[in-house]
Short mmCIF file of N, CA and C and ligand atoms in Angstrom, two decimals:
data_model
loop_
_atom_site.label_atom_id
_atom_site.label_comp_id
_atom_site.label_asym_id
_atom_site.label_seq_id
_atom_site.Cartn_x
_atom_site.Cartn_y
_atom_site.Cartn_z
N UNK A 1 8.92 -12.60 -28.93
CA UNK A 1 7.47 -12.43 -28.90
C UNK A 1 6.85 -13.07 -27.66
N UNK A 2 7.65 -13.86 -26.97
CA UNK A 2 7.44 -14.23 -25.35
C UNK A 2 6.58 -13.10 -24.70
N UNK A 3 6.83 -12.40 -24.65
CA UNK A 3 6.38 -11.03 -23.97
C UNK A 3 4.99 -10.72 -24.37
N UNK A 4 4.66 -11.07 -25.44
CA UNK A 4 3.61 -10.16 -25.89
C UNK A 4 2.34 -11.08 -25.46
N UNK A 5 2.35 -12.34 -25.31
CA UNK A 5 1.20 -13.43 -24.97
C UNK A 5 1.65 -12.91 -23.23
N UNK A 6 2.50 -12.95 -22.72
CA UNK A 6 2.86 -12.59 -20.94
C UNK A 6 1.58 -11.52 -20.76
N UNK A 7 2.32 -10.48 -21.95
CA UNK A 7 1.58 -9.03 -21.16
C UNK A 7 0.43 -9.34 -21.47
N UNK A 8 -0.51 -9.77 -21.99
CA UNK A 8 -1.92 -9.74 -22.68
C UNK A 8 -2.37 -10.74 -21.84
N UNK A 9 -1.76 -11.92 -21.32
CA UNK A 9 -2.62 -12.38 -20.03
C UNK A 9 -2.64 -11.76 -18.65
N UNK A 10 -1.30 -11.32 -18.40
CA UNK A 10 -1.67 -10.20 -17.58
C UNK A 10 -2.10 -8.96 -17.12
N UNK A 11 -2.53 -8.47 -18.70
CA UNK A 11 -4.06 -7.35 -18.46
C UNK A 11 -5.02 -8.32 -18.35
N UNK A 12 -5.31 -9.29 -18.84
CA UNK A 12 -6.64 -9.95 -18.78
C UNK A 12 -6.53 -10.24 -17.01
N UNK A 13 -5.71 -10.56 -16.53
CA UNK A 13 -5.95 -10.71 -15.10
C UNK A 13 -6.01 -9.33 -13.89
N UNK A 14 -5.28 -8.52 -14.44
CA UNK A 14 -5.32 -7.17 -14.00
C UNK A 14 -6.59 -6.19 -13.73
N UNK A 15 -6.83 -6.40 -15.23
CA UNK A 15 -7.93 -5.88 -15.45
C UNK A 15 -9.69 -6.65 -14.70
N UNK A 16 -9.13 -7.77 -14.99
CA UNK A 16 -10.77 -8.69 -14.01
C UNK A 16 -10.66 -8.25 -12.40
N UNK A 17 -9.34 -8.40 -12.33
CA UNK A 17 -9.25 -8.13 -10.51
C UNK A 17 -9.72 -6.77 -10.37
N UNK A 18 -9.07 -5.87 -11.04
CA UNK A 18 -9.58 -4.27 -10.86
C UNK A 18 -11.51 -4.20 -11.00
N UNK A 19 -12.08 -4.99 -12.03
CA UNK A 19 -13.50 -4.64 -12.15
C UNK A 19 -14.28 -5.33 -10.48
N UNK A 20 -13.24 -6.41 -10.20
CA UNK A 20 -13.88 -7.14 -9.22
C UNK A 20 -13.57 -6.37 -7.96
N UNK A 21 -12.79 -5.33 -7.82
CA UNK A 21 -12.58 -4.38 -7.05
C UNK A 21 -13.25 -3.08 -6.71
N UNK A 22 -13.96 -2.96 -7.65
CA UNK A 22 -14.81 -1.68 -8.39
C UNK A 22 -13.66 -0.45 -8.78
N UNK A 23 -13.04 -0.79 -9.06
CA UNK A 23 -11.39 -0.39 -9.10
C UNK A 23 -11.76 1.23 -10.41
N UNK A 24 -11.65 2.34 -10.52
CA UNK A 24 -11.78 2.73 -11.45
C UNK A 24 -10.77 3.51 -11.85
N UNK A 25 -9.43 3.06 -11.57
CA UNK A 25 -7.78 3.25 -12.30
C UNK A 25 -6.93 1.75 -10.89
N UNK A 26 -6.29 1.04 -12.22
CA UNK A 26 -4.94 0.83 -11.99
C UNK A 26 -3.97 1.75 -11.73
N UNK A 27 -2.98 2.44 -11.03
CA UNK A 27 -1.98 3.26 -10.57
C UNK A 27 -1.09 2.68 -10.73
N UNK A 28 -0.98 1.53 -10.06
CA UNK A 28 0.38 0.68 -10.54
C UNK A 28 0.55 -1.09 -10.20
N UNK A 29 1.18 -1.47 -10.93
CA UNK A 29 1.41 -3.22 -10.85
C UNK A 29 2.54 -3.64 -10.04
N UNK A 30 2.46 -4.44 -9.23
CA UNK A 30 4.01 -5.23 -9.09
C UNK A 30 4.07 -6.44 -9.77
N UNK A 31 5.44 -6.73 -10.41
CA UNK A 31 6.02 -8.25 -11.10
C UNK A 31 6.81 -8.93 -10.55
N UNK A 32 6.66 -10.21 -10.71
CA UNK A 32 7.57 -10.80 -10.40
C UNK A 32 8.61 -11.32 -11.51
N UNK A 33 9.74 -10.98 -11.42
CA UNK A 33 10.10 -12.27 -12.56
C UNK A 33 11.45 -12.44 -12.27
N UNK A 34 11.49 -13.89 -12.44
CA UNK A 34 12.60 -14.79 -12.60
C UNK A 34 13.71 -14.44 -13.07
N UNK A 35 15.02 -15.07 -12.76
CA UNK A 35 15.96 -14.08 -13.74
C UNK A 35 16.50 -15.30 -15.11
N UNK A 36 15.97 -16.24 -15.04
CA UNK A 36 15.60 -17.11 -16.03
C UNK A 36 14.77 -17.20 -16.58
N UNK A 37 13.75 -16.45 -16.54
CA UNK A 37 12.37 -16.61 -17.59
C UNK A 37 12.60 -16.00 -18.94
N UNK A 38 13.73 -15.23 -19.22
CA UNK A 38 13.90 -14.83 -20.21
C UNK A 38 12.63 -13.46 -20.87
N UNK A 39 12.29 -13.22 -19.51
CA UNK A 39 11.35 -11.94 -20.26
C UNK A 39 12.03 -10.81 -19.89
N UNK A 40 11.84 -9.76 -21.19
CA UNK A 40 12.88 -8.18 -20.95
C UNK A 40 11.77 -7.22 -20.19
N UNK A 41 12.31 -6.83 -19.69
CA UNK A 41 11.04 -5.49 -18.59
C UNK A 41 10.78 -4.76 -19.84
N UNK A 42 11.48 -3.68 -21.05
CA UNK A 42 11.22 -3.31 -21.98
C UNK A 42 10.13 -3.87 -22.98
N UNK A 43 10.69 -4.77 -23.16
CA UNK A 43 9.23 -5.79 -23.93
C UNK A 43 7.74 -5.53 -23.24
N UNK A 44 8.12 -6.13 -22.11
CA UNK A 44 6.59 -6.00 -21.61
C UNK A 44 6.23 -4.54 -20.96
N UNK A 45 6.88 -3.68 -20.84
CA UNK A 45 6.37 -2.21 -20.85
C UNK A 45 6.08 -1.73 -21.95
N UNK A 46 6.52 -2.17 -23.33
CA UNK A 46 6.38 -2.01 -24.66
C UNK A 46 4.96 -2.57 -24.98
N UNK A 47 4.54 -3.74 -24.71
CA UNK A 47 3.37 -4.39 -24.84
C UNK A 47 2.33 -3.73 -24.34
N UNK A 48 2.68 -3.35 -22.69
CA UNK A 48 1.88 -2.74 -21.77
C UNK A 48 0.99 -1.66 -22.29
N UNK A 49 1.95 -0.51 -22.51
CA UNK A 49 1.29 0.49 -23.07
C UNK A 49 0.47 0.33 -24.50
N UNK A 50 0.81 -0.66 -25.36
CA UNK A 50 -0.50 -1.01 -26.07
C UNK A 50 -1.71 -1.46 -25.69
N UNK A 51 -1.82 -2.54 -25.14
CA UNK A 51 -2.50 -3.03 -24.24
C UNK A 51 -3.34 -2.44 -23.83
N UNK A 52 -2.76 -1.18 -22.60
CA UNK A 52 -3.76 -0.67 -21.76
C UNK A 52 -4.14 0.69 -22.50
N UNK A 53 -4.03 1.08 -23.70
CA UNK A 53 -4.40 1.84 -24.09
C UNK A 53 -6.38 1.71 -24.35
N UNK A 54 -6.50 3.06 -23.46
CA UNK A 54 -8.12 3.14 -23.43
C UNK A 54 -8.49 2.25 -22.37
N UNK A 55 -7.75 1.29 -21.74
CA UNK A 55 -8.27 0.79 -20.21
C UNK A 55 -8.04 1.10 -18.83
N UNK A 56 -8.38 1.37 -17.90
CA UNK A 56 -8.44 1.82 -17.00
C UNK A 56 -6.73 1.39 -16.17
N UNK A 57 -6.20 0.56 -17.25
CA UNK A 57 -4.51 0.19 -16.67
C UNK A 57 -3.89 1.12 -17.20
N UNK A 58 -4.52 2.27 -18.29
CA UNK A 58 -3.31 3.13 -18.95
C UNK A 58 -2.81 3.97 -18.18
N UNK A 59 -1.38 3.90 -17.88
CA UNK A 59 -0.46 4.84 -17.68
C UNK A 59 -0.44 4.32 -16.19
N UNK A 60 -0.91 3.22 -15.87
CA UNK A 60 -0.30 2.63 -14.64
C UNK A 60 1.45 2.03 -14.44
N UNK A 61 1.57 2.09 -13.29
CA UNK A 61 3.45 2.23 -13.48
C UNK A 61 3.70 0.88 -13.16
N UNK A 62 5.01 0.10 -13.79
CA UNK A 62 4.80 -1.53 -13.75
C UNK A 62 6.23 -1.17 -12.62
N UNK A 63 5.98 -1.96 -11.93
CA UNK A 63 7.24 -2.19 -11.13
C UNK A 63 7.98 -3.59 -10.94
N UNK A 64 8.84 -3.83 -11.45
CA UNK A 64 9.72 -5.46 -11.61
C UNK A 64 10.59 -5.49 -10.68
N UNK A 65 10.18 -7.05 -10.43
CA UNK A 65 10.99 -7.47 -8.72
C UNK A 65 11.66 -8.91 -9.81
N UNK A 66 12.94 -8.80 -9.51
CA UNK A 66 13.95 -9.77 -10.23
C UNK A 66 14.05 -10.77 -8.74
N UNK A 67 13.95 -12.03 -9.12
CA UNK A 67 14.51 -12.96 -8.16
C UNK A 67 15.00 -13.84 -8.83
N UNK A 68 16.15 -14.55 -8.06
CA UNK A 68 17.19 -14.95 -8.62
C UNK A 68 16.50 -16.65 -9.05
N UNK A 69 17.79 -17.47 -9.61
CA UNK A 69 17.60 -18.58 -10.24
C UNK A 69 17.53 -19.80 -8.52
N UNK A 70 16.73 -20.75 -8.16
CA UNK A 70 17.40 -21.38 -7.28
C UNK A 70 17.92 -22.48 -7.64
N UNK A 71 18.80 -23.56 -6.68
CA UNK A 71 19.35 -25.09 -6.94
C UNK A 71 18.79 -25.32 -5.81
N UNK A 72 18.94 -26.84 -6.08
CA UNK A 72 18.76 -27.83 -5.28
C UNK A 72 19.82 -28.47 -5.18
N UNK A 73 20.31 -28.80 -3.95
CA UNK A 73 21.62 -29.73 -3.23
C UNK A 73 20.70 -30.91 -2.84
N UNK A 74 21.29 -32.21 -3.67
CA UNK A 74 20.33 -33.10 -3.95
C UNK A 74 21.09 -33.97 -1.75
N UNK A 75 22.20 -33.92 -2.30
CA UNK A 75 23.07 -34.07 -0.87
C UNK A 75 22.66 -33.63 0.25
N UNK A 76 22.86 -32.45 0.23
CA UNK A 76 22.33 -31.68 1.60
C UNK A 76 20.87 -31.57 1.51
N UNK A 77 20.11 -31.48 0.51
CA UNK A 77 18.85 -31.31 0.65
C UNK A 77 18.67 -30.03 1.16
N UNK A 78 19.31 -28.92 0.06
CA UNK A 78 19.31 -27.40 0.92
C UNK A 78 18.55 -27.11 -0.70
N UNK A 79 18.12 -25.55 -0.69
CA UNK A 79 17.88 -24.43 -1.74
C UNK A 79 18.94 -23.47 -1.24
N UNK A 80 19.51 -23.24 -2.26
CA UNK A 80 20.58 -22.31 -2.68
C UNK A 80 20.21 -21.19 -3.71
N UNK A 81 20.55 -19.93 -3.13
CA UNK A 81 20.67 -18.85 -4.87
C UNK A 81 21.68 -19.10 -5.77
N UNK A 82 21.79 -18.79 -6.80
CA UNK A 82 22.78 -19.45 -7.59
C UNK A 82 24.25 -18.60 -7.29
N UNK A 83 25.09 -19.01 -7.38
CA UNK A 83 26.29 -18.42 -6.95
C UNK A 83 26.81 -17.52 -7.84
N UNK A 84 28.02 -16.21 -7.81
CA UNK A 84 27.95 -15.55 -8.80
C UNK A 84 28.73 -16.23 -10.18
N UNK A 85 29.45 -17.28 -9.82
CA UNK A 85 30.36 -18.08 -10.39
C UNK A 85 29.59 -19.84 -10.38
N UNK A 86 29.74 -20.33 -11.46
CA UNK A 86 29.05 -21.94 -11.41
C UNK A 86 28.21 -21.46 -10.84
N UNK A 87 27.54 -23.17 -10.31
CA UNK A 87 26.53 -23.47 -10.09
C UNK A 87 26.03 -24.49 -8.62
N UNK A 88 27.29 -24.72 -7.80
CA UNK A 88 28.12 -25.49 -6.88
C UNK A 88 27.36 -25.18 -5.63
N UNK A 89 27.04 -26.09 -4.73
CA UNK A 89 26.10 -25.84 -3.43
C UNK A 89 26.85 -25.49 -2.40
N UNK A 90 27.22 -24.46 -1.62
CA UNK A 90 27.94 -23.74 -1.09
C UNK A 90 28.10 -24.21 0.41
N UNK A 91 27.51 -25.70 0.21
CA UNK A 91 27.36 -26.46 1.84
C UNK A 91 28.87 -27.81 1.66
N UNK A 92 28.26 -28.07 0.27
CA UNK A 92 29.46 -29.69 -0.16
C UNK A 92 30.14 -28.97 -1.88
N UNK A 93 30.15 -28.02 -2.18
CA UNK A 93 30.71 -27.90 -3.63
C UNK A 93 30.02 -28.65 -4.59
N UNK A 94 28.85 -29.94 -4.28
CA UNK A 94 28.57 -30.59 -5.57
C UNK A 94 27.61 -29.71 -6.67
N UNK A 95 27.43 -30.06 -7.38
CA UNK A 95 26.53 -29.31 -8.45
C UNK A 95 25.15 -29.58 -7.68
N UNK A 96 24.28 -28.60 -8.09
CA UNK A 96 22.96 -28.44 -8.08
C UNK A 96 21.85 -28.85 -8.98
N UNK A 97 20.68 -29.23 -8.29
CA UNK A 97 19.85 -29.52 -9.77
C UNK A 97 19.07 -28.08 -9.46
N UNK A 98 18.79 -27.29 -10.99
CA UNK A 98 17.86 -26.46 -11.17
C UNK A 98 16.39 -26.40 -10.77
N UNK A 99 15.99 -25.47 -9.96
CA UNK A 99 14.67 -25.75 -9.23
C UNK A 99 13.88 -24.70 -10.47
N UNK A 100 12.34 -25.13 -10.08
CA UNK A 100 11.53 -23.78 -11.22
C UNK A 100 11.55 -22.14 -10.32
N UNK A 101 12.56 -21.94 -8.88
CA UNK A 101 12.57 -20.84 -8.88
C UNK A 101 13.57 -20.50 -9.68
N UNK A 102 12.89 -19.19 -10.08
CA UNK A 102 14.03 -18.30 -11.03
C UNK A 102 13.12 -18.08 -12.61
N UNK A 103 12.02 -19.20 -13.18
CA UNK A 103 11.63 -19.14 -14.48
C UNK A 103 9.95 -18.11 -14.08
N UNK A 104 9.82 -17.91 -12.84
CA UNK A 104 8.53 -17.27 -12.91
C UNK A 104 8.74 -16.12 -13.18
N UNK A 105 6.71 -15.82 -13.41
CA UNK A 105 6.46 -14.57 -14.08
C UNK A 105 4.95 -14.04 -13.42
N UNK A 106 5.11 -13.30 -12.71
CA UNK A 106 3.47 -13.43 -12.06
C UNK A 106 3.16 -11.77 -11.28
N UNK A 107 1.92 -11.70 -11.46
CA UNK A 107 1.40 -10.56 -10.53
C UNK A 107 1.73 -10.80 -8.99
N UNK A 108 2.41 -10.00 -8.60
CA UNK A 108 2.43 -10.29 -7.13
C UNK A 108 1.40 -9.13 -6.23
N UNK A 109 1.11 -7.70 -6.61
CA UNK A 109 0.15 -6.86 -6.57
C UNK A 109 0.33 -6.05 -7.14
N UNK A 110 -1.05 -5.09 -7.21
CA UNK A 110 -1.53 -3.59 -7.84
C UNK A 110 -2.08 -2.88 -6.97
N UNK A 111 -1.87 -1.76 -7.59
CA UNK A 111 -2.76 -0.49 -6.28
C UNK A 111 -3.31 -0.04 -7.48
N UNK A 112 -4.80 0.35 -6.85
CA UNK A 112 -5.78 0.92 -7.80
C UNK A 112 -6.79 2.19 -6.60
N UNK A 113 -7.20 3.01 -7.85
CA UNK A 113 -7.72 4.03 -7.32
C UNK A 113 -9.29 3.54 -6.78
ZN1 LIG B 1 25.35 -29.76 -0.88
#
């Protein structure tokens, strides 16, 4: 049910930017999301189309941009993507600490008519 509070703040933000635009159709959204945030693109296209039913977002097309998880090499003091295997900083092998890239979830843009 993650999804369903996501999508419903992001018509509420969609939708304010579009009126503040004089916007009179959403066409389409871009997303961002994390590949740790644990949100399904299905879910929130599932939500979506409730949502924008009867608002000027209906039948706008969502487009999802996956970016990966990052670390931190506390050693090297680098950002790393996570490797396809572990979790190991690809400068010294030590482990990484988990950075908050990778858990976001955010409008990055929309095109509106
Ligand atoms: Zn390192």
């Amino acid at each position: 049910m993650h999804e369903y509070a996501v999508t419903k703040s992001m018509m509420e933000i969609v939708l304010t930017e579009a009126k503040r635009a004089n916007a009179k159709k959403i066409t389409s959204i871009n997303l961002v999301i994390g590949d740790l945030s644990s949100i399904i693109d299905e879910s929130v296209h599932m939500y979506f189309d409730i949502f924008s039913e009867g608002t000027i977002a209906e039948g706008a097309k969502l487009i999802f941009k996956r970016v990966s998880a990052k670390f931190k090499c506390l050693k090297c003091d680098i950002e790393y993507e996570k490797p396809k295997t572990g979790f190991e900083c690809p400068q010294c092998g030590m482990t990484g600490k988990l950075t908050d890239s990778g858990k976001e979830f955010y409008i990055e843009s929309m095109e509106v008519d």
